Structures are given as C-alpha cells and as structure tokens.
Amino acid sequence: MAMGRGVQQRRAEIEALMRDRSEVDITSLATHFEVSAMTIRRDLEALEDRGVVRRLMGGRAVMVESKSTEPSLSDRAVSEHETKAHIGRAVADLLGTGEVVFFDGGSTALAAAHALRGRGQPLTVLTRSLLVAAELADEEQVEVFLLGGRLKASEMTTTSSTMADDLRHYNVDTYVMGISGVHPRQGLTDYDPDESAGKRLALERSDRVVLAFDHSKLGRVLMSRVANFEEIDVIVTDAAPDDAVLADLPSHVTVRLVEPRSAAVEMA
C-alpha cells in the first residue's frame, strides 16, 4: 500500500509487479495502489501504448513477450501448474480405449500425458517429446513411439520440418495439440518455425484435434503461424466463457471449460 505515488512511479511499479506475476487484474491493482479502477485502466492503456503489456478481456493484462524467444520449459511447467493439471485430466478423459494419439511437446501436453498414468488404458502414443515418452514408458497398456529428428534440448523434443518427418508414415486418431499463442483474429501461432511445421503435419495426419491451452496464451501473437480455428475439433482451456477467442469459434468446435478447482464442463 502506498499513498501519493506519482503517475510515472505507479506505472513503473505496475510494470515491476508484472515481471514477477506475468498477469495482473484491475481490481487487485486498484486495491494495492489505493486508486480507482479507472486510474488503473489508464495506467494499463499507457503501458500498452508503450508495448509493455497487452490488455485482455475481463480487466486483466499480461506482459508482452518476444515473438521469437520462448520461455524455458521449466518456467512454463511451473506457471499455472494447478490449472494445467486440470486441463491435462480433462484431455485424458477425452481419449478412447485403443486410440492412436499424437502428443505435442510442451508443458500442457505433458500434463495430459501425466494424467494417463495409472489408468491402465490401452493406447498407442506417438510423440516428439522425450518427456512425454518417459512419462508413459512404464505404462504397460501404452505403446510409445518416439519420433526422430533434431533434438531441441531446451524443450527435450525432436523437431523436423523436412519431407522425411516420421509422422508422415502414421495415421492418428487424436492429436493432443499445445500452442503458445491464441488470438481471435490471428489464430494459432508459435515461436519456432520448425515446431510449427511439425504441428501442421500433425493436423494433416489426425482425424481429431484436441487443442489444450491455459488462459496465459490468450491474446498472444507469435512469429510463426500454425493454424486457424477451423482446423480444431475440441478446445480444452480455463479461459473465461466470454473471452473473444471462444465467442466466435466455428460451429463444429466443442469447448471444454476447466476451472482450477472444479470439474470440467462442456458447452455446445
């Protein structure tokens, strides 16, 4: 709490807070700085004009990140850990016995793989993620195929954008797709062009695409385009129901909303 802060000092402190938390909301900031919500809205608008933050629906704002520099996997795994665990369980619940499933790399897909442990559900899993493969290696009913390619050590995944990509030789029932950028107009984007090429190939080879992401991905537009929402069949997320991304989806897309401490609910 602090009274009498100047405008520039308050905005600098908001920026510093966001470096620690990555996301803030107007109500909390107004309480913290003992100013009106309108004052905080003006502060966030000014910071957005400077390219520091991006305002989201529901009175929230997130730090603007580089379009081409991806946060480390360990940082992403810690961020929104509880929510990703719930998203992972909701994704696992969608998988049918005996399916061939392709798992992306990334922390949310890894959470879905973790949620399969101990279920005894027969599956064939294809993945480029060494961590997903290790997560399911001891599951007797799960057969794991690890696809080859260049090792991206920071992600512990293999990547390939060539015509020789192993995935071209497989047919997939369900693709569990992770993504780093979700925008209502720009669609789905990611940091690494090679990873994006691999995701596009997975879209081509799969009968059903389950896109899983937490709310921190909303509003981001990254360097490499991946797909439009028309190519997605199911979305599993903790986004607000009235978020712009969910408000204008193609009619065939099913949305499964996940709350951090409650069961998932489906909406048509």
PDB file of C-alpha atoms in Angstrom:
ATOM      1  CA  MET A   1       0.000   0.000   0.000  1.00  0.00           C
ATOM      2  CA  ALA A   2       1.228   3.481  -0.731  1.00  0.00           C
ATOM      3  CA  MET A   3      -0.399   6.861  -0.894  1.00  0.00           C
ATOM      4  CA  GLY A   4       0.659   9.770  -3.015  1.00  0.00           C
ATOM      5  CA  ARG A   5       2.603   7.934  -5.741  1.00  0.00           C
ATOM      6  CA  GLY A   6       3.178   9.921  -8.895  1.00  0.00           C
ATOM      7  CA  VAL A   7       1.735   8.585 -12.139  1.00  0.00           C
ATOM      8  CA  GLN A   8       5.087   7.537 -13.582  1.00  0.00           C
ATOM      9  CA  GLN A   9       6.199   5.896 -10.351  1.00  0.00           C
ATOM     10  CA  ARG A  10       2.956   3.946 -10.111  1.00  0.00           C
ATOM     11  CA  ARG A  11       3.249   2.756 -13.711  1.00  0.00           C
ATOM     12  CA  ALA A  12       6.846   1.704 -13.132  1.00  0.00           C
ATOM     13  CA  GLU A  13       5.735  -0.273 -10.081  1.00  0.00           C
ATOM     14  CA  ILE A  14       2.933  -1.912 -12.071  1.00  0.00           C
ATOM     15  CA  GLU A  15       5.497  -2.957 -14.665  1.00  0.00           C
ATOM     16  CA  ALA A  16       7.747  -4.364 -11.927  1.00  0.00           C
ATOM     17  CA  LEU A  17       4.826  -6.302 -10.408  1.00  0.00           C
ATOM     18  CA  MET A  18       4.046  -7.836 -13.783  1.00  0.00           C
ATOM     19  CA  ARG A  19       7.594  -9.095 -14.203  1.00  0.00           C
ATOM     20  CA  ASP A  20       7.041 -11.188 -11.085  1.00  0.00           C
ATOM     21  CA  ARG A  21       3.444 -12.252 -11.737  1.00  0.00           C
ATOM     22  CA  SER A  22       3.198 -12.085 -15.558  1.00  0.00           C
ATOM     23  CA  GLU A  23      -0.537 -11.261 -15.220  1.00  0.00           C
ATOM     24  CA  VAL A  24      -2.486  -8.689 -13.191  1.00  0.00           C
ATOM     25  CA  ASP A  25      -6.089  -7.578 -12.869  1.00  0.00           C
ATOM     26  CA  ILE A  26      -7.524  -4.089 -12.472  1.00  0.00           C
ATOM     27  CA  THR A  27      -9.356  -4.731  -9.199  1.00  0.00           C
ATOM     28  CA  SER A  28      -6.270  -6.033  -7.391  1.00  0.00           C
ATOM     29  CA  LEU A  29      -4.097  -3.215  -8.683  1.00  0.00           C
ATOM     30  CA  ALA A  30      -6.656  -0.585  -7.668  1.00  0.00           C
ATOM     31  CA  THR A  31      -6.734  -2.044  -4.143  1.00  0.00           C
ATOM     32  CA  HIS A  32      -2.947  -2.291  -3.940  1.00  0.00           C
ATOM     33  CA  PHE A  33      -2.315   1.297  -5.055  1.00  0.00           C
ATOM     34  CA  GLU A  34      -5.428   2.738  -3.385  1.00  0.00           C
ATOM     35  CA  VAL A  35      -6.673   4.374  -6.567  1.00  0.00           C
ATOM     36  CA  SER A  36      -9.771   3.944  -8.698  1.00  0.00           C
ATOM     37  CA  ALA A  37     -10.233   1.215 -11.271  1.00  0.00           C
ATOM     38  CA  MET A  38     -10.442   3.934 -13.939  1.00  0.00           C
ATOM     39  CA  THR A  39      -6.988   5.199 -12.936  1.00  0.00           C
ATOM     40  CA  ILE A  40      -5.547   1.697 -13.308  1.00  0.00           C
ATOM     41  CA  ARG A  41      -7.244   1.320 -16.701  1.00  0.00           C
ATOM     42  CA  ARG A  42      -5.490   4.499 -17.847  1.00  0.00           C
ATOM     43  CA  ASP A  43      -2.189   3.176 -16.482  1.00  0.00           C
ATOM     44  CA  LEU A  44      -2.548  -0.113 -18.342  1.00  0.00           C
ATOM     45  CA  GLU A  45      -3.594   1.692 -21.518  1.00  0.00           C
ATOM     46  CA  ALA A  46      -0.442   3.816 -21.313  1.00  0.00           C
ATOM     47  CA  LEU A  47       1.726   0.737 -20.720  1.00  0.00           C
ATOM     48  CA  GLU A  48       0.044  -0.993 -23.659  1.00  0.00           C
ATOM     49  CA  ASP A  49       0.812   2.014 -25.888  1.00  0.00           C
ATOM     50  CA  ARG A  50       4.472   1.593 -24.900  1.00  0.00           C
ATOM     51  CA  GLY A  51       4.364  -2.084 -25.835  1.00  0.00           C
ATOM     52  CA  VAL A  52       4.928  -3.246 -22.245  1.00  0.00           C
ATOM     53  CA  VAL A  53       1.615  -5.013 -21.610  1.00  0.00           C
ATOM     54  CA  ARG A  54      -1.337  -6.397 -23.513  1.00  0.00           C
ATOM     55  CA  ARG A  55      -4.820  -5.888 -22.063  1.00  0.00           C
ATOM     56  CA  LEU A  56      -7.188  -8.858 -22.084  1.00  0.00           C
ATOM     57  CA  MET A  57     -10.896  -9.373 -21.596  1.00  0.00           C
ATOM     58  CA  GLY A  58     -12.173  -9.298 -18.016  1.00  0.00           C
ATOM     59  CA  GLY A  59      -9.977  -6.467 -16.753  1.00  0.00           C
ATOM     60  CA  ARG A  60      -6.729  -8.427 -16.980  1.00  0.00           C
ATOM     61  CA  ALA A  61      -3.371  -7.630 -18.529  1.00  0.00           C
ATOM     62  CA  VAL A  62      -0.284  -9.682 -19.350  1.00  0.00           C
ATOM     63  CA  MET A  63       3.318  -8.797 -20.078  1.00  0.00           C
ATOM     64  CA  VAL A  64       4.222  -8.583 -23.761  1.00  0.00           C
ATOM     65  CA  GLU A  65       6.812 -11.203 -24.609  1.00  0.00           C
ATOM     66  CA  SER A  66       9.165 -11.629 -27.528  1.00  0.00           C
ATOM     67  CA  LYS A  67       7.514 -13.156 -30.597  1.00  0.00           C
ATOM     68  CA  SER A  68      10.509 -15.406 -31.230  1.00  0.00           C
ATOM     69  CA  THR A  69      12.078 -16.135 -27.824  1.00  0.00           C
ATOM     70  CA  GLU A  70      10.279 -18.905 -25.977  1.00  0.00           C
ATOM     71  CA  PRO A  71      10.286 -19.080 -22.156  1.00  0.00           C
ATOM     72  CA  SER A  72      12.033 -22.162 -20.796  1.00  0.00           C
ATOM     73  CA  LEU A  73      10.059 -25.372 -20.413  1.00  0.00           C
ATOM     74  CA  SER A  74      10.776 -25.411 -16.672  1.00  0.00           C
ATOM     75  CA  ASP A  75       9.313 -21.903 -16.292  1.00  0.00           C
ATOM     76  CA  ARG A  76       6.233 -22.885 -18.292  1.00  0.00           C
ATOM     77  CA  ALA A  77       5.758 -26.081 -16.300  1.00  0.00           C
ATOM     78  CA  VAL A  78       5.689 -24.087 -13.044  1.00  0.00           C
ATOM     79  CA  SER A  79       3.409 -21.373 -14.454  1.00  0.00           C
ATOM     80  CA  GLU A  80      -0.291 -22.200 -13.919  1.00  0.00           C
ATOM     81  CA  HIS A  81       0.738 -25.662 -12.700  1.00  0.00           C
ATOM     82  CA  GLU A  82      -2.559 -26.489 -10.982  1.00  0.00           C
ATOM     83  CA  THR A  83      -4.648 -25.307 -13.905  1.00  0.00           C
ATOM     84  CA  LYS A  84      -2.552 -27.281 -16.394  1.00  0.00           C
ATOM     85  CA  ALA A  85      -3.021 -30.393 -14.256  1.00  0.00           C
ATOM     86  CA  HIS A  86      -6.809 -29.957 -14.510  1.00  0.00           C
ATOM     87  CA  ILE A  87      -6.581 -29.314 -18.249  1.00  0.00           C
ATOM     88  CA  GLY A  88      -4.431 -32.429 -18.582  1.00  0.00           C
ATOM     89  CA  ARG A  89      -7.016 -34.586 -16.796  1.00  0.00           C
ATOM     90  CA  ALA A  90      -9.809 -33.195 -18.966  1.00  0.00           C
ATOM     91  CA  VAL A  91      -7.807 -34.030 -22.103  1.00  0.00           C
ATOM     92  CA  ALA A  92      -7.055 -37.543 -20.860  1.00  0.00           C
ATOM     93  CA  ASP A  93     -10.783 -38.092 -20.257  1.00  0.00           C
ATOM     94  CA  LEU A  94     -11.416 -37.443 -23.964  1.00  0.00           C
ATOM     95  CA  LEU A  95      -9.165 -40.260 -25.186  1.00  0.00           C
ATOM     96  CA  GLY A  96     -10.827 -43.528 -26.145  1.00  0.00           C
ATOM     97  CA  THR A  97      -9.503 -47.013 -25.478  1.00  0.00           C
ATOM     98  CA  GLY A  98      -7.173 -48.240 -28.203  1.00  0.00           C
ATOM     99  CA  GLU A  99      -6.706 -44.868 -29.883  1.00  0.00           C
ATOM    100  CA  VAL A 100      -3.549 -43.783 -31.671  1.00  0.00           C
ATOM    101  CA  VAL A 101      -2.707 -40.440 -30.037  1.00  0.00           C
ATOM    102  CA  PHE A 102      -0.061 -37.914 -31.034  1.00  0.00           C
ATOM    103  CA  PHE A 103       1.191 -35.741 -28.162  1.00  0.00           C
ATOM    104  CA  ASP A 104       2.893 -32.411 -28.755  1.00  0.00           C
ATOM    105  CA  GLY A 105       5.807 -31.279 -26.655  1.00  0.00           C
ATOM    106  CA  GLY A 106       5.248 -28.517 -24.104  1.00  0.00           C
ATOM    107  CA  SER A 107       4.018 -28.322 -20.545  1.00  0.00           C
ATOM    108  CA  THR A 108       0.266 -28.669 -21.187  1.00  0.00           C
ATOM    109  CA  ALA A 109       0.590 -31.790 -23.367  1.00  0.00           C
ATOM    110  CA  LEU A 110       2.979 -33.186 -20.751  1.00  0.00           C
ATOM    111  CA  ALA A 111       0.274 -32.629 -18.110  1.00  0.00           C
ATOM    112  CA  ALA A 112      -2.147 -34.649 -20.256  1.00  0.00           C
ATOM    113  CA  ALA A 113       0.377 -37.480 -20.536  1.00  0.00           C
ATOM    114  CA  HIS A 114       0.890 -37.413 -16.769  1.00  0.00           C
ATOM    115  CA  ALA A 115      -2.876 -37.680 -16.265  1.00  0.00           C
ATOM    116  CA  LEU A 116      -2.868 -41.011 -18.129  1.00  0.00           C
ATOM    117  CA  ARG A 117      -0.537 -42.631 -15.621  1.00  0.00           C
ATOM    118  CA  GLY A 118      -2.143 -45.435 -13.635  1.00  0.00           C
ATOM    119  CA  ARG A 119      -5.337 -45.575 -15.706  1.00  0.00           C
ATOM    120  CA  GLY A 120      -4.422 -48.844 -17.404  1.00  0.00           C
ATOM    121  CA  GLN A 121      -5.949 -47.540 -20.627  1.00  0.00           C
ATOM    122  CA  PRO A 122      -4.662 -49.200 -23.819  1.00  0.00           C
ATOM    123  CA  LEU A 123      -3.279 -46.535 -26.151  1.00  0.00           C
ATOM    124  CA  THR A 124      -0.674 -46.131 -28.851  1.00  0.00           C
ATOM    125  CA  VAL A 125       1.201 -42.869 -28.286  1.00  0.00           C
ATOM    126  CA  LEU A 126       3.285 -41.057 -30.863  1.00  0.00           C
ATOM    127  CA  THR A 127       5.337 -38.079 -29.713  1.00  0.00           C
ATOM    128  CA  ARG A 128       8.384 -35.941 -30.358  1.00  0.00           C
ATOM    129  CA  SER A 129       8.675 -35.200 -26.637  1.00  0.00           C
ATOM    130  CA  LEU A 130      11.255 -37.192 -24.679  1.00  0.00           C
ATOM    131  CA  LEU A 131       9.452 -36.114 -21.501  1.00  0.00           C
ATOM    132  CA  VAL A 132       6.081 -37.433 -22.690  1.00  0.00           C
ATOM    133  CA  ALA A 133       7.753 -40.704 -23.705  1.00  0.00           C
ATOM    134  CA  ALA A 134       9.411 -41.010 -20.285  1.00  0.00           C
ATOM    135  CA  GLU A 135       6.137 -40.167 -18.517  1.00  0.00           C
ATOM    136  CA  LEU A 136       4.385 -43.116 -20.184  1.00  0.00           C
ATOM    137  CA  ALA A 137       7.287 -45.541 -20.519  1.00  0.00           C
ATOM    138  CA  ASP A 138       6.204 -47.678 -17.525  1.00  0.00           C
ATOM    139  CA  GLU A 139       2.539 -47.869 -18.512  1.00  0.00           C
ATOM    140  CA  GLU A 140       2.045 -51.487 -19.604  1.00  0.00           C
ATOM    141  CA  GLN A 141      -1.040 -50.741 -21.699  1.00  0.00           C
ATOM    142  CA  VAL A 142       0.570 -47.819 -23.553  1.00  0.00           C
ATOM    143  CA  GLU A 143       2.841 -48.415 -26.537  1.00  0.00           C
ATOM    144  CA  VAL A 144       5.087 -45.421 -27.153  1.00  0.00           C
ATOM    145  CA  PHE A 145       6.677 -44.417 -30.470  1.00  0.00           C
ATOM    146  CA  LEU A 146       9.267 -41.634 -30.174  1.00  0.00           C
ATOM    147  CA  LEU A 147       9.684 -39.791 -33.456  1.00  0.00           C
ATOM    148  CA  GLY A 148      13.169 -38.795 -34.512  1.00  0.00           C
ATOM    149  CA  GLY A 149      14.673 -35.548 -35.717  1.00  0.00           C
ATOM    150  CA  ARG A 150      16.859 -32.711 -34.496  1.00  0.00           C
ATOM    151  CA  LEU A 151      16.968 -32.540 -30.692  1.00  0.00           C
ATOM    152  CA  LYS A 152      15.792 -29.255 -29.235  1.00  0.00           C
ATOM    153  CA  ALA A 153      17.456 -29.565 -25.838  1.00  0.00           C
ATOM    154  CA  SER A 154      15.602 -26.645 -24.238  1.00  0.00           C
ATOM    155  CA  GLU A 155      12.300 -28.452 -24.862  1.00  0.00           C
ATOM    156  CA  MET A 156      13.546 -32.047 -24.823  1.00  0.00           C
ATOM    157  CA  THR A 157      11.763 -32.613 -28.127  1.00  0.00           C
ATOM    158  CA  THR A 158      12.797 -33.644 -31.615  1.00  0.00           C
ATOM    159  CA  THR A 159      11.860 -31.348 -34.457  1.00  0.00           C
ATOM    160  CA  SER A 160      11.728 -31.793 -38.183  1.00  0.00           C
ATOM    161  CA  SER A 161      10.294 -29.682 -40.982  1.00  0.00           C
ATOM    162  CA  THR A 162      11.524 -31.955 -43.795  1.00  0.00           C
ATOM    163  CA  MET A 163       9.623 -34.295 -46.087  1.00  0.00           C
ATOM    164  CA  ALA A 164      11.300 -37.175 -44.219  1.00  0.00           C
ATOM    165  CA  ASP A 165       9.396 -36.485 -40.991  1.00  0.00           C
ATOM    166  CA  ASP A 166       8.463 -39.836 -39.412  1.00  0.00           C
ATOM    167  CA  LEU A 167       4.910 -38.705 -38.707  1.00  0.00           C
ATOM    168  CA  ARG A 168       4.112 -38.915 -42.426  1.00  0.00           C
ATOM    169  CA  HIS A 169       4.080 -42.715 -42.064  1.00  0.00           C
ATOM    170  CA  TYR A 170       1.340 -42.793 -39.394  1.00  0.00           C
ATOM    171  CA  ASN A 171      -2.405 -42.224 -39.175  1.00  0.00           C
ATOM    172  CA  VAL A 172      -3.558 -40.639 -35.918  1.00  0.00           C
ATOM    173  CA  ASP A 173      -6.940 -40.800 -34.185  1.00  0.00           C
ATOM    174  CA  THR A 174      -6.405 -37.829 -31.836  1.00  0.00           C
ATOM    175  CA  TYR A 175      -3.784 -35.090 -31.846  1.00  0.00           C
ATOM    176  CA  VAL A 176      -3.241 -33.509 -28.405  1.00  0.00           C
ATOM    177  CA  MET A 177      -2.030 -30.106 -29.520  1.00  0.00           C
ATOM    178  CA  GLY A 178      -0.335 -27.495 -27.399  1.00  0.00           C
ATOM    179  CA  ILE A 179       0.122 -23.891 -28.514  1.00  0.00           C
ATOM    180  CA  SER A 180       1.861 -20.747 -27.298  1.00  0.00           C
ATOM    181  CA  GLY A 181      -0.246 -18.045 -28.946  1.00  0.00           C
ATOM    182  CA  VAL A 182      -4.042 -17.910 -29.247  1.00  0.00           C
ATOM    183  CA  HIS A 183      -5.646 -14.847 -30.835  1.00  0.00           C
ATOM    184  CA  PRO A 184      -9.234 -14.323 -32.057  1.00  0.00           C
ATOM    185  CA  ARG A 185      -8.096 -12.858 -35.410  1.00  0.00           C
ATOM    186  CA  GLN A 186      -4.549 -14.175 -35.938  1.00  0.00           C
ATOM    187  CA  GLY A 187      -5.410 -17.709 -34.863  1.00  0.00           C
ATOM    188  CA  LEU A 188      -2.795 -20.110 -33.515  1.00  0.00           C
ATOM    189  CA  THR A 189       0.872 -19.140 -33.539  1.00  0.00           C
ATOM    190  CA  ASP A 190       4.125 -20.363 -32.015  1.00  0.00           C
ATOM    191  CA  TYR A 191       7.754 -19.364 -31.554  1.00  0.00           C
ATOM    192  CA  ASP A 192       9.710 -21.916 -33.594  1.00  0.00           C
ATOM    193  CA  PRO A 193       9.065 -22.361 -37.357  1.00  0.00           C
ATOM    194  CA  ASP A 194      10.250 -25.996 -37.229  1.00  0.00           C
ATOM    195  CA  GLU A 195       7.831 -26.795 -34.404  1.00  0.00           C
ATOM    196  CA  SER A 196       5.046 -25.022 -36.265  1.00  0.00           C
ATOM    197  CA  ALA A 197       5.760 -27.113 -39.367  1.00  0.00           C
ATOM    198  CA  GLY A 198       5.557 -30.254 -37.228  1.00  0.00           C
ATOM    199  CA  LYS A 199       2.228 -29.122 -35.783  1.00  0.00           C
ATOM    200  CA  ARG A 200       0.824 -28.501 -39.262  1.00  0.00           C
ATOM    201  CA  LEU A 201       1.847 -32.010 -40.335  1.00  0.00           C
ATOM    202  CA  ALA A 202       0.182 -33.446 -37.216  1.00  0.00           C
ATOM    203  CA  LEU A 203      -3.009 -31.599 -38.148  1.00  0.00           C
ATOM    204  CA  GLU A 204      -2.934 -33.244 -41.580  1.00  0.00           C
ATOM    205  CA  ARG A 205      -2.392 -36.753 -40.197  1.00  0.00           C
ATOM    206  CA  SER A 206      -5.057 -36.653 -37.456  1.00  0.00           C
ATOM    207  CA  ASP A 207      -8.786 -37.436 -37.501  1.00  0.00           C
ATOM    208  CA  ARG A 208      -9.475 -35.291 -34.411  1.00  0.00           C
ATOM    209  CA  VAL A 209      -7.556 -32.340 -32.958  1.00  0.00           C
ATOM    210  CA  VAL A 210      -7.804 -31.510 -29.252  1.00  0.00           C
ATOM    211  CA  LEU A 211      -6.233 -28.110 -28.588  1.00  0.00           C
ATOM    212  CA  ALA A 212      -5.233 -27.612 -24.935  1.00  0.00           C
ATOM    213  CA  PHE A 213      -4.037 -24.300 -23.509  1.00  0.00           C
ATOM    214  CA  ASP A 214      -4.308 -22.202 -20.350  1.00  0.00           C
ATOM    215  CA  HIS A 215      -5.503 -18.597 -20.246  1.00  0.00           C
ATOM    216  CA  SER A 216      -1.965 -17.145 -20.309  1.00  0.00           C
ATOM    217  CA  LYS A 217      -1.778 -17.989 -24.043  1.00  0.00           C
ATOM    218  CA  LEU A 218      -4.751 -15.748 -24.867  1.00  0.00           C
ATOM    219  CA  GLY A 219      -4.046 -12.587 -26.827  1.00  0.00           C
ATOM    220  CA  ARG A 220      -0.540 -13.636 -27.866  1.00  0.00           C
ATOM    221  CA  VAL A 221       0.575 -13.397 -31.487  1.00  0.00           C
ATOM    222  CA  LEU A 222       3.950 -15.057 -32.057  1.00  0.00           C
ATOM    223  CA  MET A 223       6.296 -15.210 -35.025  1.00  0.00           C
ATOM    224  CA  SER A 224       5.277 -18.471 -36.690  1.00  0.00           C
ATOM    225  CA  ARG A 225       1.745 -19.151 -37.919  1.00  0.00           C
ATOM    226  CA  VAL A 226       0.365 -22.624 -37.176  1.00  0.00           C
ATOM    227  CA  ALA A 227      -3.350 -22.852 -37.998  1.00  0.00           C
ATOM    228  CA  ASN A 228      -6.818 -21.332 -37.908  1.00  0.00           C
ATOM    229  CA  PHE A 229      -9.573 -22.441 -35.551  1.00  0.00           C
ATOM    230  CA  GLU A 230     -11.325 -24.204 -38.457  1.00  0.00           C
ATOM    231  CA  GLU A 231      -8.737 -26.979 -38.148  1.00  0.00           C
ATOM    232  CA  ILE A 232      -9.556 -27.663 -34.468  1.00  0.00           C
ATOM    233  CA  ASP A 233     -12.251 -30.049 -33.212  1.00  0.00           C
ATOM    234  CA  VAL A 234     -12.102 -29.649 -29.408  1.00  0.00           C
ATOM    235  CA  ILE A 235     -10.669 -26.909 -27.194  1.00  0.00           C
ATOM    236  CA  VAL A 236      -9.792 -27.583 -23.551  1.00  0.00           C
ATOM    237  CA  THR A 237      -8.978 -24.419 -21.613  1.00  0.00           C
ATOM    238  CA  ASP A 238      -9.581 -22.397 -18.462  1.00  0.00           C
ATOM    239  CA  ALA A 239     -10.382 -19.265 -20.491  1.00  0.00           C
ATOM    240  CA  ALA A 240     -13.410 -17.213 -19.477  1.00  0.00           C
ATOM    241  CA  PRO A 241     -16.557 -18.265 -21.376  1.00  0.00           C
ATOM    242  CA  ASP A 242     -16.964 -14.744 -22.774  1.00  0.00           C
ATOM    243  CA  ASP A 243     -13.370 -14.435 -23.995  1.00  0.00           C
ATOM    244  CA  ALA A 244     -13.117 -13.161 -27.571  1.00  0.00           C
ATOM    245  CA  VAL A 245     -11.366 -16.352 -28.673  1.00  0.00           C
ATOM    246  CA  LEU A 246     -14.333 -18.504 -27.644  1.00  0.00           C
ATOM    247  CA  ALA A 247     -17.017 -16.074 -28.733  1.00  0.00           C
ATOM    248  CA  ASP A 248     -16.576 -16.541 -32.484  1.00  0.00           C
ATOM    249  CA  LEU A 249     -15.439 -20.128 -32.980  1.00  0.00           C
ATOM    250  CA  PRO A 250     -16.609 -22.243 -35.929  1.00  0.00           C
ATOM    251  CA  SER A 251     -19.809 -24.107 -35.063  1.00  0.00           C
ATOM    252  CA  HIS A 252     -18.167 -27.542 -35.182  1.00  0.00           C
ATOM    253  CA  VAL A 253     -15.689 -26.766 -32.387  1.00  0.00           C
ATOM    254  CA  THR A 254     -16.565 -28.161 -28.950  1.00  0.00           C
ATOM    255  CA  VAL A 255     -15.241 -26.230 -25.952  1.00  0.00           C
ATOM    256  CA  ARG A 256     -14.497 -27.928 -22.652  1.00  0.00           C
ATOM    257  CA  LEU A 257     -14.025 -25.300 -19.948  1.00  0.00           C
ATOM    258  CA  VAL A 258     -11.850 -26.202 -16.989  1.00  0.00           C
ATOM    259  CA  GLU A 259     -11.892 -24.437 -13.634  1.00  0.00           C
ATOM    260  CA  PRO A 260      -8.780 -24.805 -11.438  1.00  0.00           C
ATOM    261  CA  ARG A 261     -10.712 -26.323  -8.514  1.00  0.00           C
ATOM    262  CA  SER A 262     -13.828 -27.777 -10.128  1.00  0.00           C
ATOM    263  CA  ALA A 263     -14.836 -30.339 -12.690  1.00  0.00           C
ATOM    264  CA  ALA A 264     -14.755 -29.544 -16.386  1.00  0.00           C
ATOM    265  CA  VAL A 265     -17.997 -28.570 -18.016  1.00  0.00           C
ATOM    266  CA  GLU A 266     -18.896 -28.790 -21.691  1.00  0.00           C
ATOM    267  CA  MET A 267     -20.650 -26.142 -23.675  1.00  0.00           C
ATOM    268  CA  ALA A 268     -22.063 -26.573 -27.166  1.00  0.00           C
TER     269      ALA A 268
END
